[in-house]
Amino acid sequence: MSIESIEKKTVDPTVRQHSFGSYLAGTEISGSEWVHVPLPRALMDDSFSSLSLKRRLDTGEIVMDESHANLIVGRVALADIAIVERGLEAAHRATKEWRAVPLGVRIDKFLTILHERFVQKSEELEYFLGLEGHPRELARWERTSMLLSTSPESRAYFRDQMWHEIHHNDRRNIVRRLPDGVVTLNPPANAPMASVLLAGLSLAAGNAVVARAPRSSPLGVMWAVNELLGYALAEVGAPAGCLSAFCGDPQPMLDAWLASPYVNDIMYFGSSENGLSFERKCVESQKKPILELAGNDIVVVWRDANLDHAATALLEGFFGSGQLCMIPNQVVLHPDIADALIEKLVAKTAELYPGYPDEDGVLLSPVLRHEKFYKFLEDAVGKGAELIVGGHGIALDGTRDSAGFFLEPTIIRIDGLADSRRIDAVKYETFFPLLPLVVIERGDDDDLLATIAEFINTNLYGLRNSIWAKDQGVIDYLIANIVNGGLLVVNASHIAFGATVPSHGGTGLTGGVSGEANHPGLRTTHVQGLIVADGDTPPIHR
C-alpha cells in the first residue's frame, strides 16, 4: 500500500501507518499540507526524536514513508477554510432532504447499522482510541458507551421522544422534535473520536454534521467518520452532504462556523473559561451553543455504604490520570467510616501503575505538564489538608522521577465540609490525579444530609454526582434534593453508562446558561406541536 495514496481504504489494526484526506460530503480530498501523528509508544520512549520527525514531516521537508513507521503512525490532510465552507454548504443542502426521511430509517435503520458497526469494528475502534493515548481498558469503556447509546432500548426511547402522539376529540395531537439543521462539532483534544461519535445521534435526528479533527490527534476522528458514521449513512442512502470532517486549528474553524449562514448548532468541548466566552459569541451570532465543559464531580459515601465497592468506584478518579471530565473529583465522607474507607482506597490506589496505552491493566496516562498539579497540592497542604499518599512525578517504570511523564495517584484529606472550598482542589476542577477526601463534621443525620445536598447544589460545576448508601430514606432524600448536575448515580460506577441515559452534559460551569444532560439527538432538535384533524369535522376552538 502506497502511503502517498489517498484512496479510501479499510484500515487493518496491524498496519502501522494511516493516511486520511479531508472528508467532504462523503468524498476524501487530498491536501497540500499534512499533520503527522507520532505513535504513543514512541512519544513515551523518545519524545524528542518523535516530535523532531513530526516537525520535519509537517513542514514538508521530508515525506512520510514506511521507514518512519517506528515513530509516525499516520497523517491527516490540513483543510483550508474554503473546503470547510464547502462542507457547510453541502450540509445545508443535505439536511433539507435528510430531515424528511422517516424516523424508521433515520433512527431504527441507521442506528442499528451503526450499532452493528461498533461490534464489527471493535478491535479497530479500540486501536484508534489507543492512538489517542487512551489506555486499553478506557477504550473498552468508551466503546460500551457507543453500544449503549445505539442499543434497542435507546433507539426506542429516542424514537418516542421524537414523535409522541395521542388521539383526542377526533384529532391527532402530536408533540414532535424537529432537527435544528446543520450541527458543527468541536471535540476535545483528549477524547476527539468518542466525542465525534456522539454526532451519530444528531444525524439520526435529521441533522447534518460538520466536525473538526484536532491537529494534535486527528486520526481517530477521520477513521470514525469514514468507517463508522459515513458507512452507516451510505448504507441507508443518506445524502452525502450529511457528514463532513476537517482537520485544522480551532479558532479559524470556529470563526467560520460563527460567520456561516448555514450553521444552526455548535457543539463545543473545552474549558469552562473558554467555553462560556464562546457561548456569548454563539448567542450573538444566533447559533445554539451546546457546551461540554469542565466537571468537578462529587461522590458521597454514607456511613452504611459498602466500602469495598465505594473504594473501587473512587479509584475511577485516577483513570486516565484524572484527565477525564466525568470522573470523581472530590469525595464527601461520613465521619463514621472515613478512616476505614481511606485505608481501603489507599490499598487499591497502590495497584495502579503507569504503562503504554496498549498494555492490559494500565489505567494511568501521561500528564504532559505538572505545574498545576503541584500548585493545587501546595495550596491544599498549605491550608490544612493532609497528604495521604502520592504527590510526586513518576517514570514509566513507576519509580519517582520529577521529570517523568506520569504523576502518582494522590489523595489528600480535608476535615470539615463547611469551609472546604477554601481549598482550590475542592472548589475548582482538577485535571490530574489529585483526589480530595472531605470528612464532614459530626451531627444529626438530617442536618448532615441537608448540608451535603446544599454542598452539591452549590458546586460551580454540574456534570455527574454519585452516592454510596444503603438506607433507602437517605437515598430518597438525596435524589429528591440534589438538583445540580446532568447525571446522578446511586451505588454504581461513577463513570457508568446506561441505555437511554445521557452520558454527557450538565449545569453550571459544565454546560453554561442552558446546560443540562446532553442527549445529542435531543439537544440538537426543537419541539413542535402538531394538531391534525380529518377535514370533515367543523373547527372547534374550545
XYZ file of C-alpha atoms in Angstrom:
542
model
C 0.000 0.000 0.000
C 1.457 3.353 -1.020
C 1.407 5.861 1.826
C 1.034 8.628 -0.773
C -2.279 7.222 -1.959
C -5.334 8.977 -0.591
C -7.808 6.334 -1.753
C -10.380 5.274 0.795
C -9.316 2.076 2.455
C -10.326 -0.338 5.194
C -7.797 0.017 7.978
C -6.263 -3.147 9.352
C -5.231 -2.682 13.019
C -1.931 -4.379 12.252
C -0.995 -1.704 9.683
C 1.356 0.801 11.257
C 0.641 3.876 9.119
C -2.598 5.502 8.005
C -3.431 8.426 5.726
C -6.677 10.391 5.545
C -7.639 13.375 3.444
C -10.347 15.868 4.292
C -13.788 14.237 4.357
C -16.011 16.499 2.255
C -19.573 15.259 1.908
C -18.556 11.625 1.668
C -15.503 12.185 -0.524
C -11.894 12.103 0.637
C -9.851 15.041 -0.652
C -6.081 15.301 -0.549
C -4.282 18.433 0.585
C -1.027 20.287 0.155
C -0.316 20.281 3.902
C -0.456 17.404 6.344
C -0.461 16.828 10.081
C 1.553 13.794 11.152
C 0.783 11.759 14.253
C 3.510 10.178 16.423
C 2.992 6.691 17.788
C 2.120 6.938 21.527
C 4.773 4.366 22.468
C 7.381 6.300 20.529
C 6.443 9.554 22.262
C 6.819 7.934 25.653
C 10.133 6.290 24.768
C 11.774 9.174 22.899
C 9.642 12.295 22.635
C 12.473 14.387 21.202
C 13.023 12.134 18.172
C 9.291 11.682 17.556
C 8.482 15.371 17.703
C 11.525 16.332 15.651
C 10.487 13.950 12.898
C 6.906 15.184 13.097
C 8.039 18.802 12.590
C 10.100 17.868 9.528
C 7.171 15.989 8.048
C 4.616 18.713 8.860
C 6.757 21.396 7.178
C 7.221 19.260 4.068
C 10.969 18.969 4.480
C 10.590 15.206 4.065
C 7.735 12.884 3.053
C 6.338 10.123 5.262
C 7.275 6.604 4.211
C 7.448 3.166 5.773
C 10.864 3.856 7.254
C 9.178 6.208 9.742
C 6.736 3.571 10.990
C 8.540 3.119 14.293
C 7.822 6.774 15.166
C 4.944 8.055 12.985
C 1.635 6.208 12.845
C -0.091 8.283 10.188
C -1.130 11.621 8.759
C -4.246 13.700 8.049
C -4.638 16.455 5.458
C -4.996 20.023 6.717
C -8.138 21.686 5.396
C -8.343 25.312 4.348
C -11.383 27.430 5.143
C -12.638 27.253 1.562
C -13.078 23.476 1.905
C -14.744 23.919 5.300
C -17.245 26.340 3.796
C -17.995 23.867 1.011
C -18.771 21.304 3.679
C -21.181 23.692 5.408
C -22.965 24.436 2.131
C -23.265 20.725 1.365
C -24.624 20.095 4.867
C -27.232 22.822 4.429
C -28.438 21.264 1.182
C -28.421 17.742 2.599
C -30.463 18.492 5.686
C -33.423 19.635 3.571
C -33.643 16.121 2.178
C -32.452 14.144 5.209
C -34.897 15.702 7.692
C -37.848 14.382 5.632
C -36.612 10.785 5.727
C -38.879 8.695 8.009
C -37.811 8.001 11.588
C -37.833 4.311 10.779
C -34.858 4.909 8.503
C -33.045 7.623 10.463
C -33.369 6.063 13.899
C -34.219 2.394 13.552
C -32.175 1.511 10.485
C -29.274 3.977 10.687
C -28.619 3.488 14.410
C -28.971 -0.278 14.090
C -26.335 -0.347 11.357
C -24.103 1.954 13.424
C -24.524 -0.309 16.462
C -23.592 -3.361 14.399
C -20.622 -1.480 13.004
C -19.378 -0.769 16.538
C -19.439 -4.513 17.142
C -17.818 -5.451 13.820
C -15.076 -2.849 14.151
C -14.472 -3.205 17.889
C -10.776 -4.066 17.610
C -10.054 -1.204 15.232
C -12.135 1.164 17.356
C -10.078 0.344 20.436
C -6.896 0.558 18.376
C -7.631 4.113 17.190
C -8.638 5.170 20.698
C -5.241 3.831 21.770
C -3.567 6.046 19.184
C -5.151 8.975 21.034
C -3.322 7.762 24.154
C -6.309 6.072 25.804
C -5.393 3.026 27.883
C -6.983 -0.135 26.516
C -9.355 -0.540 29.451
C -10.666 3.011 28.992
C -11.058 2.429 25.261
C -13.295 -0.532 26.069
C -15.275 1.651 28.475
C -15.795 4.238 25.716
C -16.912 1.528 23.305
C -19.509 0.459 25.869
C -20.965 3.972 25.757
C -21.254 3.791 21.978
C -23.012 0.433 22.125
C -25.472 1.557 24.803
C -26.331 4.823 23.061
C -27.353 2.881 19.943
C -28.909 -0.111 21.724
C -32.521 -1.208 21.023
C -33.623 0.353 24.328
C -32.010 3.685 23.498
C -33.427 3.662 19.987
C -36.935 3.053 21.329
C -36.598 5.889 23.854
C -35.214 8.247 21.220
C -37.985 7.485 18.767
C -40.672 8.087 21.406
C -39.117 11.445 22.241
C -39.021 12.419 18.576
C -42.717 11.674 17.962
C -45.321 11.317 20.726
C -48.936 11.054 19.586
C -52.370 10.764 21.233
C -55.928 10.925 19.842
C -58.252 13.456 21.487
C -61.581 14.935 20.296
C -61.225 13.243 16.897
C -57.874 14.887 16.366
C -54.328 13.639 16.362
C -52.338 15.599 18.931
C -48.613 15.240 18.360
C -45.543 16.562 20.090
C -42.547 16.071 17.836
C -38.930 17.165 17.747
C -37.503 18.566 14.549
C -33.818 18.767 13.605
C -32.143 22.123 14.060
C -30.296 21.765 10.736
C -26.520 21.932 10.475
C -24.659 20.878 13.620
C -20.931 21.561 13.916
C -18.813 19.766 16.470
C -15.533 20.859 18.045
C -14.248 17.869 20.064
C -11.713 17.973 22.910
C -8.105 17.021 22.233
C -8.183 14.366 24.978
C -11.143 12.381 23.540
C -11.832 13.504 19.965
C -13.041 10.275 18.359
C -15.507 9.302 21.087
C -16.874 12.854 21.129
C -17.373 12.969 17.366
C -19.237 9.660 17.516
C -21.837 11.390 19.704
C -22.846 13.068 16.453
C -24.429 9.788 15.389
C -27.494 10.693 17.450
C -27.643 14.176 15.932
C -27.540 12.591 12.486
C -30.352 10.220 13.458
C -32.410 13.241 14.497
C -32.235 14.519 10.914
C -29.362 16.969 11.188
C -26.255 17.219 9.039
C -22.920 17.280 10.892
C -19.605 19.004 10.207
C -16.819 18.046 12.640
C -13.305 19.265 13.326
C -10.464 16.822 13.845
C -7.934 18.325 16.311
C -4.428 18.747 14.927
C -2.983 17.020 17.986
C -4.935 13.769 17.494
C -6.904 13.658 14.236
C -6.563 10.019 13.147
C -9.395 8.540 15.197
C -11.866 11.202 14.096
C -11.132 10.678 10.421
C -11.271 6.889 10.737
C -14.594 7.024 12.603
C -16.100 9.400 10.044
C -15.015 7.160 7.151
C -15.609 3.721 8.600
C -18.419 4.156 11.124
C -20.644 7.217 10.636
C -20.067 7.586 6.906
C -20.515 3.872 6.323
C -23.863 3.750 8.158
C -25.148 6.848 6.358
C -24.260 5.371 2.985
C -25.991 2.103 3.863
C -29.319 3.903 4.405
C -28.918 6.124 1.345
C -28.476 9.400 3.214
C -27.413 12.451 1.188
C -23.618 12.634 1.014
C -23.599 16.147 2.465
C -24.934 14.892 5.792
C -21.380 14.429 7.063
C -18.060 16.224 6.640
C -14.926 16.370 8.780
C -11.824 18.526 8.522
C -8.534 18.779 10.382
C -7.450 22.267 11.345
C -6.799 24.822 14.053
C -9.817 25.555 16.245
C -10.042 29.334 16.012
C -10.301 29.739 12.213
C -12.817 26.902 12.016
C -14.911 28.198 14.901
C -14.898 31.671 13.354
C -16.067 30.191 10.044
C -18.895 28.366 11.804
C -19.985 31.513 13.642
C -19.982 33.524 10.422
C -21.748 30.932 8.285
C -25.449 31.441 7.499
C -25.781 27.655 7.254
C -24.768 26.670 10.818
C -27.523 26.197 13.395
C -25.849 24.495 16.381
C -22.272 24.363 17.621
C -21.284 21.573 19.999
C -18.207 22.798 21.842
C -15.929 20.826 24.163
C -13.309 22.656 26.211
C -12.502 24.532 29.390
C -15.229 26.424 31.217
C -13.473 29.760 30.766
C -13.126 29.391 27.005
C -16.496 27.711 26.603
C -18.511 30.382 28.389
C -16.781 33.071 26.352
C -17.619 31.140 23.191
C -21.218 30.757 24.361
C -21.650 34.544 24.202
C -20.286 34.591 20.648
C -22.752 31.876 19.644
C -25.725 33.794 21.013
C -24.569 36.971 19.279
C -24.328 35.002 16.023
C -27.731 33.343 16.589
C -26.264 29.851 16.908
C -27.379 27.376 19.552
C -24.391 26.617 21.840
C -24.239 23.070 23.194
C -21.407 23.096 25.708
C -19.422 20.195 27.149
C -17.023 21.895 29.545
C -15.268 21.092 32.808
C -16.513 18.815 35.564
C -15.859 18.741 39.295
C -17.853 15.676 40.272
C -18.749 14.859 43.869
C -19.126 11.388 45.392
C -20.935 10.934 48.724
C -20.096 7.914 50.862
C -22.630 7.492 53.700
C -21.918 5.573 56.878
C -23.737 2.382 55.771
C -22.145 2.174 52.314
C -20.416 -0.945 51.026
C -16.892 0.381 51.488
C -15.200 -2.119 49.187
C -17.473 -1.139 46.329
C -17.229 2.568 47.114
C -13.417 2.458 47.209
C -13.345 0.684 43.857
C -15.592 3.363 42.368
C -13.438 6.149 43.824
C -10.429 4.636 42.095
C -12.034 5.903 38.863
C -10.868 9.360 39.912
C -7.398 8.297 38.753
C -8.412 6.782 35.414
C -6.531 8.449 32.594
C -4.519 10.139 35.380
C -7.546 12.294 36.147
C -7.674 13.755 32.643
C -11.340 12.926 32.059
C -14.194 15.316 32.783
C -16.670 12.770 34.187
C -14.653 11.034 36.922
C -14.775 11.547 40.706
C -13.045 14.820 41.563
C -13.870 15.040 45.270
C -15.417 12.818 47.913
C -17.640 13.659 50.886
C -17.233 11.048 53.646
C -19.413 10.362 56.664
C -17.085 10.638 59.687
C -18.023 7.175 60.991
C -16.425 5.412 58.018
C -13.784 7.920 56.906
C -10.736 6.124 58.282
C -11.832 2.685 57.063
C -12.669 3.980 53.583
C -9.361 5.823 53.291
C -7.447 2.690 54.255
C -9.200 0.651 51.568
C -8.754 3.349 48.926
C -5.028 3.733 49.633
C -4.557 -0.023 49.254
C -6.390 -0.055 45.914
C -4.503 3.010 44.686
C -1.206 1.157 45.198
C -2.315 -1.290 42.489
C -2.353 1.414 39.784
C 0.737 1.739 37.641
C 1.873 3.647 34.548
C 2.476 1.970 31.205
C 1.925 2.046 27.479
C -1.733 2.562 26.459
C -1.831 -0.704 24.505
C -0.931 -2.810 27.563
C -3.640 -4.592 29.532
C -4.221 -3.366 33.074
C -2.846 0.141 32.540
C -5.196 2.933 33.665
C -2.800 5.843 34.136
C -1.916 8.167 31.256
C 0.969 10.615 30.836
C 0.408 14.146 32.169
C 2.347 16.491 29.942
C 2.512 19.474 32.297
C 2.809 19.082 36.056
C 2.886 22.694 37.253
C -0.825 22.976 38.092
C -0.760 19.682 39.978
C 1.960 20.918 42.307
C 0.281 24.319 42.623
C -3.031 22.754 43.699
C -1.279 20.329 46.053
C 0.740 23.100 47.653
C -2.401 25.204 48.103
C -4.253 22.319 49.772
C -1.469 21.351 52.180
C -0.829 24.990 52.983
C -4.478 25.397 54.001
C -4.515 22.392 56.312
C -5.137 19.379 54.076
C -3.246 16.181 54.911
C -1.321 14.441 52.154
C -2.254 10.760 52.492
C -0.438 9.236 49.534
C 1.271 10.319 46.304
C 2.428 13.790 45.424
C 5.355 13.022 43.097
C 6.192 12.586 39.453
C 6.985 9.068 38.277
C 8.674 7.467 35.296
C 7.300 4.770 33.014
C 8.678 2.074 35.322
C 6.870 3.545 38.350
C 9.929 4.976 40.106
C 9.730 8.528 41.402
C 11.115 10.966 38.858
C 10.396 14.696 38.777
C 10.965 14.617 35.008
C 8.717 11.582 34.426
C 5.677 11.691 32.185
C 3.371 10.402 34.922
C 2.117 11.575 38.310
C 1.467 9.405 41.337
C -2.218 8.975 42.203
C -2.506 11.443 45.054
C -5.012 11.533 47.915
C -5.490 14.389 50.364
C -7.741 14.524 53.447
C -9.686 17.613 54.478
C -11.558 17.665 57.779
C -14.739 19.731 57.694
C -17.119 20.334 54.789
C -18.272 23.813 55.746
C -15.098 25.628 54.735
C -13.610 23.056 52.370
C -13.981 25.236 49.261
C -11.256 27.483 50.596
C -9.049 24.815 49.013
C -8.725 25.165 45.252
C -8.725 21.405 44.638
C -12.248 21.267 46.093
C -13.621 24.455 44.544
C -12.261 24.019 41.022
C -11.846 21.202 38.540
C -8.510 19.405 38.636
C -7.339 17.625 35.503
C -4.705 15.398 37.055
C -4.631 12.559 39.625
C -5.426 14.518 42.806
C -8.443 13.358 44.812
C -9.609 15.353 47.872
C -11.456 13.384 50.557
C -13.595 15.738 52.655
C -14.730 14.344 56.018
C -17.963 16.033 57.045
C -18.443 17.354 60.579
C -20.365 15.168 63.045
C -24.007 15.975 63.616
C -27.607 14.838 63.345
C -28.246 12.729 60.231
C -30.975 15.053 58.934
C -28.681 18.044 59.283
C -25.807 16.217 57.607
C -27.959 15.214 54.637
C -29.233 18.756 54.204
C -25.653 20.038 54.355
C -24.493 17.503 51.752
C -27.332 18.356 49.354
C -26.597 22.064 49.691
C -22.893 21.446 49.133
C -23.566 19.591 45.898
C -26.153 22.100 44.708
C -23.746 24.993 45.213
C -20.952 23.328 43.253
C -19.911 25.728 40.483
C -19.920 22.747 38.123
C -22.602 20.178 37.420
C -21.604 17.151 35.375
C -22.032 13.949 37.423
C -22.552 13.163 41.099
C -22.862 9.818 42.841
C -23.997 8.370 46.172
C -22.996 5.275 48.115
C -25.580 4.355 50.764
C -27.933 1.514 51.713
C -30.583 3.360 53.747
C -33.438 3.940 51.306
C -34.511 7.036 53.216
C -31.065 8.557 52.745
C -31.096 7.682 49.037
C -34.607 9.076 48.548
C -33.722 12.322 50.335
C -30.616 12.932 48.259
C -32.354 12.027 44.982
C -35.143 14.469 45.802
C -32.845 17.287 46.863
C -29.805 17.112 44.582
C -30.765 19.256 41.598
C -27.309 20.160 40.297
C -25.702 18.021 37.596
C -26.583 16.179 34.439
C -26.374 12.683 35.934
C -26.830 11.231 39.421
C -25.585 7.695 40.107
C -26.526 5.606 43.144
C -24.447 2.606 44.263
C -22.760 2.097 40.903
C -19.666 3.074 38.978
C -19.403 6.844 38.857
C -18.456 6.713 35.187
C -21.086 4.105 34.282
C -23.073 4.462 31.078
C -26.664 3.312 30.732
C -29.068 2.678 27.895
C -31.387 5.693 27.346
C -29.452 7.721 29.943
C -27.429 10.704 28.611
C -23.696 10.207 29.009
C -22.588 13.848 28.918
C -23.834 17.307 29.793
C -24.637 19.221 32.928
C -25.317 22.507 34.650
C -23.272 25.490 35.826
C -19.721 25.766 34.534
C -20.189 22.380 32.872
C -22.946 23.330 30.435
C -23.410 27.083 30.522
C -26.587 29.063 30.983
C -28.784 26.442 29.277
C -26.797 23.462 30.479
C -28.438 20.115 31.124
C -27.799 16.441 30.485
C -26.833 16.091 26.837
C -28.630 13.575 24.684
C -27.230 14.868 21.362
C -30.239 13.660 19.411
C -32.495 15.805 21.589
C -30.230 18.785 22.264
C -29.849 19.351 18.510
C -33.603 19.371 17.926
C -36.528 21.588 18.899
C -40.098 20.859 19.987
C -43.071 21.465 17.729
C -46.730 20.795 18.491
C -48.900 19.338 15.764
C -52.723 19.007 15.591
C -54.212 17.035 12.716
C -57.952 16.654 12.029
C -59.646 14.711 9.251
C -61.088 17.745 7.447
C -64.688 16.569 7.772
C -65.200 17.917 11.297
C -66.103 21.608 11.726
C -63.453 23.666 13.534
C -63.871 23.780 17.296
C -61.806 26.354 19.129
C -62.665 25.261 22.656
